[in-house]
mmCIF file of C-alpha atoms in Angstrom:
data_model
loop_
_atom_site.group_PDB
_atom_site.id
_atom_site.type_symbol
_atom_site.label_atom_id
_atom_site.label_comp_id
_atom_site.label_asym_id
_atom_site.label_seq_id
_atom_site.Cartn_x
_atom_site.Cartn_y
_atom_site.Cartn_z
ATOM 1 C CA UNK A 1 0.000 0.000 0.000
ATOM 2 C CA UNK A 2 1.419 3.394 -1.351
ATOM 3 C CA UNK A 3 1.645 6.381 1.277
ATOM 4 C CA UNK A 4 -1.594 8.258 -0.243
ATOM 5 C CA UNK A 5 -3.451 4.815 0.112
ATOM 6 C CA UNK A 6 -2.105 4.484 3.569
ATOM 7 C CA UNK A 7 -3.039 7.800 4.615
ATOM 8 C CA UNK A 8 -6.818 7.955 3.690
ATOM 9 C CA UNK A 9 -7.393 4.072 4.641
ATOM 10 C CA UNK A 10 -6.148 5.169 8.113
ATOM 11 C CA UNK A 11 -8.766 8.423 8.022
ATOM 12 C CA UNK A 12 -11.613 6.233 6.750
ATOM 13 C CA UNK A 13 -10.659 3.516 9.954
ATOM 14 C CA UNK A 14 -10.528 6.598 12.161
ATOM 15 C CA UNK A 15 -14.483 7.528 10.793
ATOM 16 C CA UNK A 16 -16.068 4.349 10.412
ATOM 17 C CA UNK A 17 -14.341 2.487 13.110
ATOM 18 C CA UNK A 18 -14.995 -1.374 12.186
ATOM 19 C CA UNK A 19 -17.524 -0.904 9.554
ATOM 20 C CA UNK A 20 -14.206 0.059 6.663
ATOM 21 C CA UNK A 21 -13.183 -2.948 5.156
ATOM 22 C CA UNK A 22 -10.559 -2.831 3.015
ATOM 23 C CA UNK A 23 -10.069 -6.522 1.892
ATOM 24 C CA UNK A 24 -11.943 -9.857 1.436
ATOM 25 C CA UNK A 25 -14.758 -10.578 -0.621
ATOM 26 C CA UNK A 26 -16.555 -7.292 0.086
ATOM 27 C CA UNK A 27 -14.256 -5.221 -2.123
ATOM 28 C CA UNK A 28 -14.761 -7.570 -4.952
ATOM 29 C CA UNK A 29 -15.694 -6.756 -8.314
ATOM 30 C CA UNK A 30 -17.191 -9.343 -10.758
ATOM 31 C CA UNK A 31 -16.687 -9.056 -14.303
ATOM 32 C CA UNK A 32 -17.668 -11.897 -16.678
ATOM 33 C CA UNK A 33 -13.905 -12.882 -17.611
ATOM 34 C CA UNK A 34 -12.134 -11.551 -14.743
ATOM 35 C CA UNK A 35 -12.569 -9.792 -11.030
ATOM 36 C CA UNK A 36 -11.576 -6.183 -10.480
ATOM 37 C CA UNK A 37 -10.683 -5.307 -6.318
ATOM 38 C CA UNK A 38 -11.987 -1.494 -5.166
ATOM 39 C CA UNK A 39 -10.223 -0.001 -2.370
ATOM 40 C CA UNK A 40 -12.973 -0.601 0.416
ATOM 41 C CA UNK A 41 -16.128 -0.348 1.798
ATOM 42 C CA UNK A 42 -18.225 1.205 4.300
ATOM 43 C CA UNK A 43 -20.176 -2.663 5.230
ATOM 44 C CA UNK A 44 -23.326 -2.511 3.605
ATOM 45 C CA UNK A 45 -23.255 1.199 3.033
ATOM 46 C CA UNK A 46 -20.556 2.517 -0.225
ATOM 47 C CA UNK A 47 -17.850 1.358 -2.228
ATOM 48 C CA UNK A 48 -14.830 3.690 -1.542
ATOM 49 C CA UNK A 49 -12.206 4.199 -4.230
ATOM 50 C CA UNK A 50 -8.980 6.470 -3.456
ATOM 51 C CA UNK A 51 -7.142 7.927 -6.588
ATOM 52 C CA UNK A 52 -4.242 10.379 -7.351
ATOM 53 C CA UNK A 53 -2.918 9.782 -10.504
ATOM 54 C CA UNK A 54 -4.572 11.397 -14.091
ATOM 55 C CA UNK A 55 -7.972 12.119 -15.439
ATOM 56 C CA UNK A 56 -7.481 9.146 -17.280
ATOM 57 C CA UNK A 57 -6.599 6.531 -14.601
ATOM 58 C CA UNK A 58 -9.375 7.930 -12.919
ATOM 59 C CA UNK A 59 -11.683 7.520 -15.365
ATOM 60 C CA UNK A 60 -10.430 3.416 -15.190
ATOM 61 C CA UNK A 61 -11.109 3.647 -11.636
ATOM 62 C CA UNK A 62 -14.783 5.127 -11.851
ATOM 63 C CA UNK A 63 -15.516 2.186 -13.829
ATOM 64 C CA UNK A 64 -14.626 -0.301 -10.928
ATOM 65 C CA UNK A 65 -16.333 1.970 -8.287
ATOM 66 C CA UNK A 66 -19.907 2.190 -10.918
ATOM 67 C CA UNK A 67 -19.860 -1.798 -11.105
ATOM 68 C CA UNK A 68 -19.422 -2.195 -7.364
ATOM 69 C CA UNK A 69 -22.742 -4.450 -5.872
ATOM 70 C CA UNK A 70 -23.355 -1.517 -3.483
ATOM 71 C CA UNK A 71 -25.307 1.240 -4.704
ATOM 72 C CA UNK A 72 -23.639 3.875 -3.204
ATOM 73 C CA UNK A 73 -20.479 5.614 -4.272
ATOM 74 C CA UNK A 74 -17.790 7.802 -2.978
ATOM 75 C CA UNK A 75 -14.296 8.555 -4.732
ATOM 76 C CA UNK A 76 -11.432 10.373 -2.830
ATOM 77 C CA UNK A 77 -9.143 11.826 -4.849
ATOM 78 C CA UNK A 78 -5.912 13.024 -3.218
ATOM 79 C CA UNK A 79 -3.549 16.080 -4.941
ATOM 80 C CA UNK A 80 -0.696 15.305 -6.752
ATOM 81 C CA UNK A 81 1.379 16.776 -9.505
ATOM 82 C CA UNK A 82 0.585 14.489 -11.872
ATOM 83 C CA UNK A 83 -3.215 15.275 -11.533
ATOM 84 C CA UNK A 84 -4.764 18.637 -12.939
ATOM 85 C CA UNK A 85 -7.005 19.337 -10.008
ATOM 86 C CA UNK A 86 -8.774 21.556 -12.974
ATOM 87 C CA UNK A 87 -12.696 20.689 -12.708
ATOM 88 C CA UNK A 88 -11.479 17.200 -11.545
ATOM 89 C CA UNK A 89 -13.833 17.005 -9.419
ATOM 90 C CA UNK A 90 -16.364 18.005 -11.101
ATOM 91 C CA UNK A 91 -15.489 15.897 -14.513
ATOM 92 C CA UNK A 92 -15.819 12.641 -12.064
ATOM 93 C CA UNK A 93 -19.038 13.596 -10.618
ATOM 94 C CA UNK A 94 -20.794 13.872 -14.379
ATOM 95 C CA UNK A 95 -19.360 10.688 -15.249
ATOM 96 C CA UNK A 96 -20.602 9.039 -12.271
ATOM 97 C CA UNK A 97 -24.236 10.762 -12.791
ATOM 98 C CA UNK A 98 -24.437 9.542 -16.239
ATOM 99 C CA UNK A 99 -24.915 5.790 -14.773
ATOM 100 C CA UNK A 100 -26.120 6.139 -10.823
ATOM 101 C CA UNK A 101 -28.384 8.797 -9.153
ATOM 102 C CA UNK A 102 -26.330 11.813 -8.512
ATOM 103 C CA UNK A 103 -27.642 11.472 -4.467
ATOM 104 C CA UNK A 104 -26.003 8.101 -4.012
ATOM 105 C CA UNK A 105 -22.301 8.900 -5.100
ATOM 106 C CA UNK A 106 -19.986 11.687 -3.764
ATOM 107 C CA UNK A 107 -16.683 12.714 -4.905
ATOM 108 C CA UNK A 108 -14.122 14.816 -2.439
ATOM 109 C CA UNK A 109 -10.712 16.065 -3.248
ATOM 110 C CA UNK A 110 -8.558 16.113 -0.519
ATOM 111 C CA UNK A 111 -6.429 18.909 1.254
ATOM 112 C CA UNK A 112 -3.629 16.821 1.938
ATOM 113 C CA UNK A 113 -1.239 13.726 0.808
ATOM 114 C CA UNK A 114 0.459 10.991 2.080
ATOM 115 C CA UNK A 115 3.429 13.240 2.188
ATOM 116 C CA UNK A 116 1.680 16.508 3.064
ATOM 117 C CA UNK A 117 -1.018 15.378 5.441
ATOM 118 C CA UNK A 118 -3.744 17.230 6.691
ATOM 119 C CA UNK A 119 -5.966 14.955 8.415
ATOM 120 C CA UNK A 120 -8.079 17.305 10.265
ATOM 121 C CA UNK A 121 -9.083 19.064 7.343
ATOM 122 C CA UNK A 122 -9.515 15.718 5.070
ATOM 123 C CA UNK A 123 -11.279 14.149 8.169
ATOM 124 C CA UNK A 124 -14.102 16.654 7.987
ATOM 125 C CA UNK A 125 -13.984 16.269 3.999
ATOM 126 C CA UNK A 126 -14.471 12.569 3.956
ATOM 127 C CA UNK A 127 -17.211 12.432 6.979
ATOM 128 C CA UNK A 128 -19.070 14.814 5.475
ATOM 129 C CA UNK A 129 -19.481 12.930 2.090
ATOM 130 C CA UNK A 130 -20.218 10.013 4.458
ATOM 131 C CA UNK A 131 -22.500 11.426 6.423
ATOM 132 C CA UNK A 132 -24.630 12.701 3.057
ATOM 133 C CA UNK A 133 -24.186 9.087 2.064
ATOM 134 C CA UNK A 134 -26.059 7.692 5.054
ATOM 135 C CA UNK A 135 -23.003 5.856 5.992
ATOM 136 C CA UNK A 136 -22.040 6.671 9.660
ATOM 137 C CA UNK A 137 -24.104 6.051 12.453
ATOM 138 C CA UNK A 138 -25.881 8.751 14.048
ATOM 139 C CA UNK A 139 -24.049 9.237 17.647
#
């Protein structure tokens, strides 16, 4: 696991405590030929993918994320020099409400990295989108 990956997997345990699973069958996604892995899940909730390379990897990645069984959706995409942050955001929200209803997916670009964190800041980023989601538990 790359230190971006690392960094927002540790957030997202942080948030949803034992209900982030980030291996198994639950991140599984079927294809007739083959089986694609997401990075996690909120159980029974959202499929979670985390992404900082281009547009076009991205795009790759929103494909796993809109065949995921659940039918919610959240994408994290974390800064980096190789990605135009340029109306990414909204580019991957469009593509994602061409094929799902626009309330069940979120997309949030991140203020930090795994080399520039700023958790505090991402934390309230991410648990938002959750929280619209439906995905935490109400305390």
């Amino acid at each position: 696991m790359g230190k971006h990956e690392k960094y927002v997997k540790d957030i997202l345990k942080s948030i949803a405590k034992g209900k982030f699973v980030c291996s198994g069958n639950q991140i599984k996604v079927e294809y007739p030929a083959i089986s694609a892995r997401i990075d996690g899940v909120i159980e029974n909730c959202c499929a979670i993918e985390i992404e900082s390379r281009t547009a076009k990897q991205i795009r790759g990645a929103l494909l796993d994320l809109t065949n995921h069984k659940l039918k919610k959706k959240l994408l994290i995409i974390i800064r980096t020099p190789s990605l135009s942050k340029r109306n990414i955001v909204e580019h991957c929200e469009n593509i994602l409400s061409n094929y799902l209803n626009k309330k069940n997916n979120q997309v949030v670009l991140l203020e930090g990295t795994g080399n520039n964190q700023k958790p505090k800041k991402d934390k309230i980023k991410i648990k938002n989108a959750l929280s619209k989601l439906g995905c935490l538990s109400p305390k």
